[in-house]
Amino acid sequence: MLLSQNALAIRPLNLYPVVYISLLFGILHAVSVSPDESCISFNLTLRNFRLILSWELKNRSIVPTHYALSYTIMRPAGEMIVEDCINITRSFCDLTDEWDSMTETYVTTVVGTRGNTTLVNCWDRVFPALDTSLEPPEFEIVGFTNHINVIVEFPPVIPKMLVMKNLQTQLSLIIEEKSGSIVKLHRPKIDGNTTGNFTYVIDKLIPNTEYCVSVYLEPKEAEKIRRSPLKCTLLQPGQESESSESAKIGGIITVFLIAAVFTSTIITLRRIGYICLRNNYPKVLNFRNRSAWVFPELPPLEAVAIVKIIHINRKKKVWNYTYDDESDSDNEAVPPASAGGYTMHGLTGLCPASMSSASSEDCFNPDPEEPPLPQPGAESEPLMAPGPGPWQSECTDGAYERTGNLLQDPFPEEDSCSTEGSEDRIIFNVDLNSVCVSTLNDDDPEVPPVLSCIPEETVDLEDAEEVETSLLVAGGEGMQLPFPSPPVECLWPEDAPSEKSDTAESDVDIGDGYIMR
Amino acid sequence: MINKQFFEIMLVLLASSTIFSLELKLVLFQQRRVNRESLKLLNRLQPSAIHQCLSHRRNFLLPQKSVNPHQYQKRHTLAILHEMLQQIFNLFRANIPLDAWEESHMETFLIELHQQLEYLEALMGLEAEQKCGPLGNENLRLQVKMYFRRIRDYLENQEYSSCARTIVQVEINRCLFFVFQLTGKLSTQGMDP
């Protein structure tokens, strides 16, 4: 009985250590068992270009007070402990300076404790190339008249995980521009040197229009994009700073253009000679140094008086081809030559009605020996005075009157006709110096000229003044001596002595019917 | 005569450029589909398997400097991309029993990968014609081949254990990420050849 009683007493005592040890091993096993991957979930986020790993326990009933983070990679390497994330109370850790490869698989372990008690020991794999969530960066917008400045905040140093060896980033910055239903994407280039405030200008916008801007990062191979909240601005029309600058620039350009056009116009007009005519005439037209003038001197202007010519028909002495002295003109009935007077030679039809009867008889009864002379009016040959004589330069007065006593009949009565040719054509050789001329009165232009025929009797020189007024002028109208004879006083400066000798000098040399002076 | 030949050469180059541009667009489009499928496969990797196999980790020495897409021309990028996809295709076509991946997803992934390889081969043929000669990328291709050789040797040594396959799966994740970068580089180089 005792043995059975002792056996019963020994069995419980032997079981206590076993149970104790079993319980001890059980607890230890529970502590040292591999982490349950399902107890935790990791979130890898790129926030403001910082790599933040946050976690959350799936069993929320367990709330540790402190956490410790460690990780390893799938290549042969030890456990890497993050010193900044040991015994932390927060449930996230900044791994920007720890993880440097996007293609590496990081096996991350989080141990949660409370006091000295470890409540959780969870791990999970993290593949940054696929698991990183890109949060949009911070940015600001500034709206102007027709453009918007987008200022994106970059860190002083971009994480080495995001920058490859050639400074190209694993990310792409996208700026989204929205206006109504129109969406436009802008992709500014960023690299490892992009730091600080990065400004991007969205230009060519419509003034007075509302635009909204959103910014986000787009990884190379990503399925999820997280956009930033929209920031909108209304572009104001004609902002002062912008409009004033543009107005100034426009004004300057306009003034410059106007000045250029004006200058070019002036230069062109000057070149073509429209303005500022040149004084440098061609050499051909330079007359300063010429010694001899090519052009003749123009005669001095003279007042020309319209005069009418009184034709006096004079017989031309016709030579009868004899040298007989008897036929000399001395034996001929020389018509009484007036002392300086005139001899009518039968100019028919020339005497107006106002003529005196005596003179009219003489006019209409010309010397029968004389052939009929054509009317001077029929052939109004321009009686051109001979070349300028020396006396003409002295006497510029055009009007003058001949007096009978100034002329000597150069032609004999019979032969005073200077006609030539046949009876059908009569050619006059009239010496202007031998015809009666008188100046027309301006007061009575319609008064027909009165021809005062000089009778065959000699006219006394003393009555020269009376004869002057009674002299009739015959001839064509408008016959004007281009070189009117100067006044009597100028014509015959030697008249005074000649007057006295006219009667005595009956044998004056008359030459060819002209009075020799 | 010379002008005529020159004109003909120019026509061929222009036609090749046009075809090359179209082929490149197809390559880029298809590559994005491959990337999308590979991401689906990678996301299905179980974390517990990873933690249990930490002791089986291996450094396969991925030639990062060699496969850096920013230091090569377009023809080099094409060569590296083609070799890497070819090796991945061969590795998965061997039907390595990777428990983590379902067969349907694997089949879809292989189909997309095969199409991409065809586009790349066509593009490389045009590139070789334009350059009038071999591409001269054998050294780069050799480095990629050696890398995948090390992966196969590891699997054989580990007798295709679950941890070995898990470790290889993780390594393929890194390799595909470089493929993503090469695709992006090729897209950029396609704009400015």
mmCIF file of C-alpha atoms in Angstrom, chain A residues 251-473:
data_model
loop_
_atom_site.group_PDB
_atom_site.id
_atom_site.type_symbol
_atom_site.label_atom_id
_atom_site.label_comp_id
_atom_site.label_asym_id
_atom_site.label_seq_id
_atom_site.Cartn_x
_atom_site.Cartn_y
_atom_site.Cartn_z
ATOM 1 C CA GLY A 251 6.597 103.131 -78.118
ATOM 2 C CA ILE A 252 10.337 102.983 -78.474
ATOM 3 C CA ILE A 253 10.075 100.657 -81.404
ATOM 4 C CA THR A 254 7.456 102.853 -83.052
ATOM 5 C CA VAL A 255 9.559 105.982 -82.652
ATOM 6 C CA PHE A 256 12.557 104.186 -84.041
ATOM 7 C CA LEU A 257 10.625 103.007 -87.050
ATOM 8 C CA ILE A 258 9.230 106.447 -87.753
ATOM 9 C CA ALA A 259 12.667 108.005 -87.513
ATOM 10 C CA ALA A 260 14.120 105.395 -89.794
ATOM 11 C CA VAL A 261 11.397 105.892 -92.390
ATOM 12 C CA PHE A 262 11.754 109.667 -92.243
ATOM 13 C CA THR A 263 15.511 109.543 -92.568
ATOM 14 C CA SER A 264 15.394 107.176 -95.467
ATOM 15 C CA THR A 265 12.824 109.349 -97.223
ATOM 16 C CA ILE A 266 14.963 112.446 -96.822
ATOM 17 C CA ILE A 267 18.014 110.656 -98.084
ATOM 18 C CA THR A 268 16.157 109.304 -101.076
ATOM 19 C CA LEU A 269 14.732 112.693 -102.027
ATOM 20 C CA ARG A 270 18.102 114.269 -101.729
ATOM 21 C CA ARG A 271 19.729 111.709 -103.889
ATOM 22 C CA ILE A 272 17.218 112.011 -106.653
ATOM 23 C CA GLY A 273 17.565 115.757 -106.536
ATOM 24 C CA TYR A 274 14.070 116.543 -105.483
ATOM 25 C CA ILE A 275 15.341 118.585 -102.601
ATOM 26 C CA CYS A 276 18.587 120.290 -101.859
ATOM 27 C CA LEU A 277 19.438 120.764 -105.496
ATOM 28 C CA ARG A 278 22.999 120.508 -106.316
ATOM 29 C CA ASN A 279 25.110 123.489 -107.193
ATOM 30 C CA ASN A 280 27.773 121.505 -108.877
ATOM 31 C CA TYR A 281 26.714 121.887 -112.398
ATOM 32 C CA PRO A 282 28.347 119.877 -115.083
ATOM 33 C CA LYS A 283 31.492 121.266 -116.506
ATOM 34 C CA VAL A 284 29.817 121.915 -119.769
ATOM 35 C CA LEU A 285 27.548 124.418 -118.127
ATOM 36 C CA ASN A 286 30.336 126.151 -116.289
ATOM 37 C CA PHE A 287 30.759 129.490 -117.876
ATOM 38 C CA ARG A 288 32.932 131.180 -115.341
ATOM 39 C CA ASN A 289 36.245 130.458 -116.864
ATOM 40 C CA ARG A 290 35.258 130.648 -120.412
ATOM 41 C CA SER A 291 37.198 133.186 -122.337
ATOM 42 C CA ALA A 292 34.985 133.372 -125.316
ATOM 43 C CA TRP A 293 31.288 133.208 -125.350
ATOM 44 C CA VAL A 294 29.673 131.024 -127.828
ATOM 45 C CA PHE A 295 26.420 132.745 -127.875
ATOM 46 C CA PRO A 296 26.206 136.179 -129.322
ATOM 47 C CA GLU A 297 25.284 139.021 -127.196
ATOM 48 C CA LEU A 298 21.727 139.786 -127.095
ATOM 49 C CA PRO A 299 20.919 143.158 -128.269
ATOM 50 C CA PRO A 300 19.811 145.548 -125.639
ATOM 51 C CA LEU A 301 16.206 145.803 -125.196
ATOM 52 C CA GLU A 302 14.766 148.673 -126.916
ATOM 53 C CA ALA A 303 11.408 150.130 -126.937
ATOM 54 C CA VAL A 304 10.034 149.414 -130.265
ATOM 55 C CA ALA A 305 7.621 151.739 -131.744
ATOM 56 C CA ILE A 306 5.285 150.707 -134.388
ATOM 57 C CA VAL A 307 5.819 152.784 -137.405
ATOM 58 C CA LYS A 308 4.412 152.830 -140.819
ATOM 59 C CA ILE A 309 6.469 153.149 -143.808
ATOM 60 C CA ILE A 310 5.668 155.505 -146.534
ATOM 61 C CA HIS A 311 6.744 154.071 -149.735
ATOM 62 C CA ILE A 312 8.050 156.572 -152.171
ATOM 63 C CA ASN A 313 8.208 155.409 -155.610
ATOM 64 C CA ARG A 314 11.334 156.493 -157.114
ATOM 65 C CA LYS A 315 12.485 155.969 -160.540
ATOM 66 C CA LYS A 316 15.445 153.991 -160.972
ATOM 67 C CA LYS A 317 17.822 155.186 -163.342
ATOM 68 C CA VAL A 318 18.060 152.673 -166.068
ATOM 69 C CA TRP A 319 21.170 152.533 -167.934
ATOM 70 C CA ASN A 320 20.595 152.569 -171.619
ATOM 71 C CA TYR A 321 23.848 150.877 -172.256
ATOM 72 C CA THR A 322 25.353 153.971 -173.677
ATOM 73 C CA TYR A 323 28.165 155.823 -172.455
ATOM 74 C CA ASP A 324 27.014 158.996 -173.986
ATOM 75 C CA ASP A 325 27.431 161.848 -171.757
ATOM 76 C CA GLU A 326 24.281 163.337 -172.995
ATOM 77 C CA SER A 327 22.484 160.578 -171.601
ATOM 78 C CA ASP A 328 23.930 161.464 -168.422
ATOM 79 C CA SER A 329 21.614 162.077 -165.754
ATOM 80 C CA ASP A 330 22.621 165.643 -165.626
ATOM 81 C CA ASN A 331 20.764 166.395 -168.782
ATOM 82 C CA GLU A 332 17.765 164.660 -167.688
ATOM 83 C CA ALA A 333 15.020 166.428 -166.232
ATOM 84 C CA VAL A 334 15.969 165.939 -162.811
ATOM 85 C CA PRO A 335 13.065 166.254 -160.723
ATOM 86 C CA PRO A 336 13.389 168.990 -158.442
ATOM 87 C CA ALA A 337 14.947 167.576 -155.473
ATOM 88 C CA SER A 338 13.848 169.036 -152.395
ATOM 89 C CA ALA A 339 16.337 170.032 -149.953
ATOM 90 C CA GLY A 340 16.097 166.992 -148.059
ATOM 91 C CA GLY A 341 12.578 166.448 -149.273
ATOM 92 C CA TYR A 342 10.845 163.605 -150.957
ATOM 93 C CA THR A 343 9.815 162.893 -154.406
ATOM 94 C CA MET A 344 6.782 161.007 -155.168
ATOM 95 C CA HIS A 345 7.317 158.360 -157.606
ATOM 96 C CA GLY A 346 3.881 157.418 -158.208
ATOM 97 C CA LEU A 347 2.881 155.027 -155.564
ATOM 98 C CA THR A 348 -0.651 154.406 -156.658
ATOM 99 C CA GLY A 349 -3.455 153.732 -154.351
ATOM 100 C CA LEU A 350 -1.596 154.745 -151.443
ATOM 101 C CA CYS A 351 -2.932 158.078 -150.780
ATOM 102 C CA PRO A 352 -5.874 158.201 -148.476
ATOM 103 C CA ALA A 353 -8.750 160.659 -148.990
ATOM 104 C CA SER A 354 -7.461 163.056 -146.479
ATOM 105 C CA MET A 355 -4.668 163.889 -148.638
ATOM 106 C CA SER A 356 -4.518 167.285 -150.148
ATOM 107 C CA SER A 357 -5.495 167.591 -153.688
ATOM 108 C CA ALA A 358 -2.110 168.495 -154.798
ATOM 109 C CA SER A 359 -0.605 165.640 -153.157
ATOM 110 C CA SER A 360 -3.350 163.366 -154.238
ATOM 111 C CA GLU A 361 -2.825 164.311 -157.807
ATOM 112 C CA ASP A 362 0.686 163.547 -157.447
ATOM 113 C CA CYS A 363 -0.173 160.307 -155.899
ATOM 114 C CA PHE A 364 -2.670 159.226 -158.445
ATOM 115 C CA ASN A 365 -0.773 160.703 -161.274
ATOM 116 C CA PRO A 366 2.425 159.128 -161.015
ATOM 117 C CA ASP A 367 5.006 159.638 -163.490
ATOM 118 C CA PRO A 368 3.700 157.921 -166.568
ATOM 119 C CA GLU A 369 7.083 156.810 -167.427
ATOM 120 C CA GLU A 370 7.191 154.879 -164.441
ATOM 121 C CA PRO A 371 5.684 151.486 -164.559
ATOM 122 C CA PRO A 372 2.822 150.892 -162.234
ATOM 123 C CA LEU A 373 4.065 149.955 -159.027
ATOM 124 C CA PRO A 374 2.258 147.480 -156.966
ATOM 125 C CA GLN A 375 0.663 148.655 -153.907
ATOM 126 C CA PRO A 376 2.858 148.368 -151.065
ATOM 127 C CA GLY A 377 0.104 146.755 -149.222
ATOM 128 C CA ALA A 378 -0.149 143.919 -151.666
ATOM 129 C CA GLU A 379 3.277 142.847 -151.078
ATOM 130 C CA SER A 380 3.915 143.620 -147.594
ATOM 131 C CA GLU A 381 7.358 142.496 -147.597
ATOM 132 C CA PRO A 382 8.863 142.998 -144.373
ATOM 133 C CA LEU A 383 11.076 145.871 -144.737
ATOM 134 C CA MET A 384 13.966 144.815 -142.773
ATOM 135 C CA ALA A 385 16.344 147.430 -141.907
ATOM 136 C CA PRO A 386 19.879 146.639 -142.562
ATOM 137 C CA GLY A 387 22.168 145.499 -139.858
ATOM 138 C CA PRO A 388 22.628 147.458 -136.821
ATOM 139 C CA GLY A 389 24.287 150.604 -137.632
ATOM 140 C CA PRO A 390 26.436 152.504 -135.413
ATOM 141 C CA TRP A 391 23.849 155.148 -134.866
ATOM 142 C CA GLN A 392 21.291 152.775 -133.595
ATOM 143 C CA SER A 393 23.160 152.026 -130.528
ATOM 144 C CA GLU A 394 23.050 155.543 -129.623
ATOM 145 C CA CYS A 395 19.464 156.270 -130.242
ATOM 146 C CA THR A 396 17.014 154.046 -128.561
ATOM 147 C CA ASP A 397 13.922 156.038 -129.129
ATOM 148 C CA GLY A 398 11.927 154.404 -131.738
ATOM 149 C CA ALA A 399 9.748 157.158 -132.943
ATOM 150 C CA TYR A 400 11.123 159.491 -135.332
ATOM 151 C CA GLU A 401 9.892 161.430 -138.230
ATOM 152 C CA ARG A 402 11.494 162.094 -141.389
ATOM 153 C CA THR A 403 11.299 165.381 -142.842
ATOM 154 C CA GLY A 404 11.469 166.058 -146.369
ATOM 155 C CA ASN A 405 14.430 168.171 -145.975
ATOM 156 C CA LEU A 406 16.417 165.383 -144.676
ATOM 157 C CA LEU A 407 16.276 163.288 -147.708
ATOM 158 C CA GLN A 408 17.581 163.726 -150.993
ATOM 159 C CA ASP A 409 15.980 162.013 -153.752
ATOM 160 C CA PRO A 410 18.506 159.545 -154.704
ATOM 161 C CA PHE A 411 16.654 158.502 -157.736
ATOM 162 C CA PRO A 412 15.999 160.465 -160.799
ATOM 163 C CA GLU A 413 12.492 160.948 -161.735
ATOM 164 C CA GLU A 414 12.570 158.796 -164.696
ATOM 165 C CA ASP A 415 14.737 156.231 -163.429
ATOM 166 C CA SER A 416 13.773 156.207 -159.898
ATOM 167 C CA CYS A 417 11.934 153.069 -160.296
ATOM 168 C CA SER A 418 13.887 150.414 -158.752
ATOM 169 C CA THR A 419 11.772 147.830 -160.096
ATOM 170 C CA GLU A 420 13.226 144.953 -161.757
ATOM 171 C CA GLY A 421 11.987 142.218 -163.724
ATOM 172 C CA SER A 422 9.132 142.013 -166.046
ATOM 173 C CA GLU A 423 5.915 143.840 -165.907
ATOM 174 C CA ASP A 424 4.233 140.932 -164.108
ATOM 175 C CA ARG A 425 6.517 141.074 -161.185
ATOM 176 C CA ILE A 426 7.782 144.109 -159.670
ATOM 177 C CA ILE A 427 10.448 143.922 -157.085
ATOM 178 C CA PHE A 428 11.090 146.845 -154.919
ATOM 179 C CA ASN A 429 14.360 147.638 -153.395
ATOM 180 C CA VAL A 430 13.353 150.079 -150.847
ATOM 181 C CA ASP A 431 15.741 151.840 -148.735
ATOM 182 C CA LEU A 432 14.107 152.466 -145.513
ATOM 183 C CA ASN A 433 16.178 155.495 -145.100
ATOM 184 C CA SER A 434 14.526 156.957 -148.102
ATOM 185 C CA VAL A 435 10.956 156.477 -147.121
ATOM 186 C CA CYS A 436 8.707 158.547 -145.077
ATOM 187 C CA VAL A 437 8.073 157.176 -141.674
ATOM 188 C CA SER A 438 6.127 158.536 -138.900
ATOM 189 C CA THR A 439 5.110 157.358 -135.563
ATOM 190 C CA LEU A 440 1.539 156.303 -135.069
ATOM 191 C CA ASN A 441 -0.406 158.267 -132.502
ATOM 192 C CA ASP A 442 -1.551 156.052 -129.689
ATOM 193 C CA ASP A 443 -4.556 158.228 -129.035
ATOM 194 C CA ASP A 444 -6.195 157.689 -132.313
ATOM 195 C CA PRO A 445 -5.257 154.255 -133.467
ATOM 196 C CA GLU A 446 -8.168 154.117 -135.879
ATOM 197 C CA VAL A 447 -7.399 157.298 -137.569
ATOM 198 C CA PRO A 448 -6.087 156.296 -140.868
ATOM 199 C CA PRO A 449 -2.776 157.527 -141.502
ATOM 200 C CA VAL A 450 -2.663 160.518 -143.717
ATOM 201 C CA LEU A 451 -0.196 160.426 -146.364
ATOM 202 C CA SER A 452 1.269 163.704 -146.978
ATOM 203 C CA CYS A 453 2.886 163.363 -150.234
ATOM 204 C CA ILE A 454 5.739 165.497 -150.781
ATOM 205 C CA PRO A 455 5.210 167.535 -153.887
ATOM 206 C CA GLU A 456 7.712 167.585 -156.556
ATOM 207 C CA GLU A 457 8.712 170.986 -155.485
ATOM 208 C CA THR A 458 11.352 170.966 -153.077
ATOM 209 C CA VAL A 459 10.342 171.379 -149.628
ATOM 210 C CA ASP A 460 11.856 174.083 -147.845
ATOM 211 C CA LEU A 461 13.831 173.011 -144.984
ATOM 212 C CA GLU A 462 12.392 175.716 -142.997
ATOM 213 C CA ASP A 463 9.059 174.119 -143.224
ATOM 214 C CA ALA A 464 10.407 170.869 -142.066
ATOM 215 C CA GLU A 465 8.456 170.985 -138.936
ATOM 216 C CA GLU A 466 5.252 171.596 -140.757
ATOM 217 C CA VAL A 467 5.935 168.872 -143.170
ATOM 218 C CA GLU A 468 6.552 166.464 -140.425
ATOM 219 C CA THR A 469 3.056 166.605 -139.232
ATOM 220 C CA SER A 470 1.545 166.342 -142.626
ATOM 221 C CA LEU A 471 3.445 163.471 -143.746
ATOM 222 C CA LEU A 472 1.294 160.554 -144.492
ATOM 223 C CA VAL A 473 2.294 157.150 -143.712
#
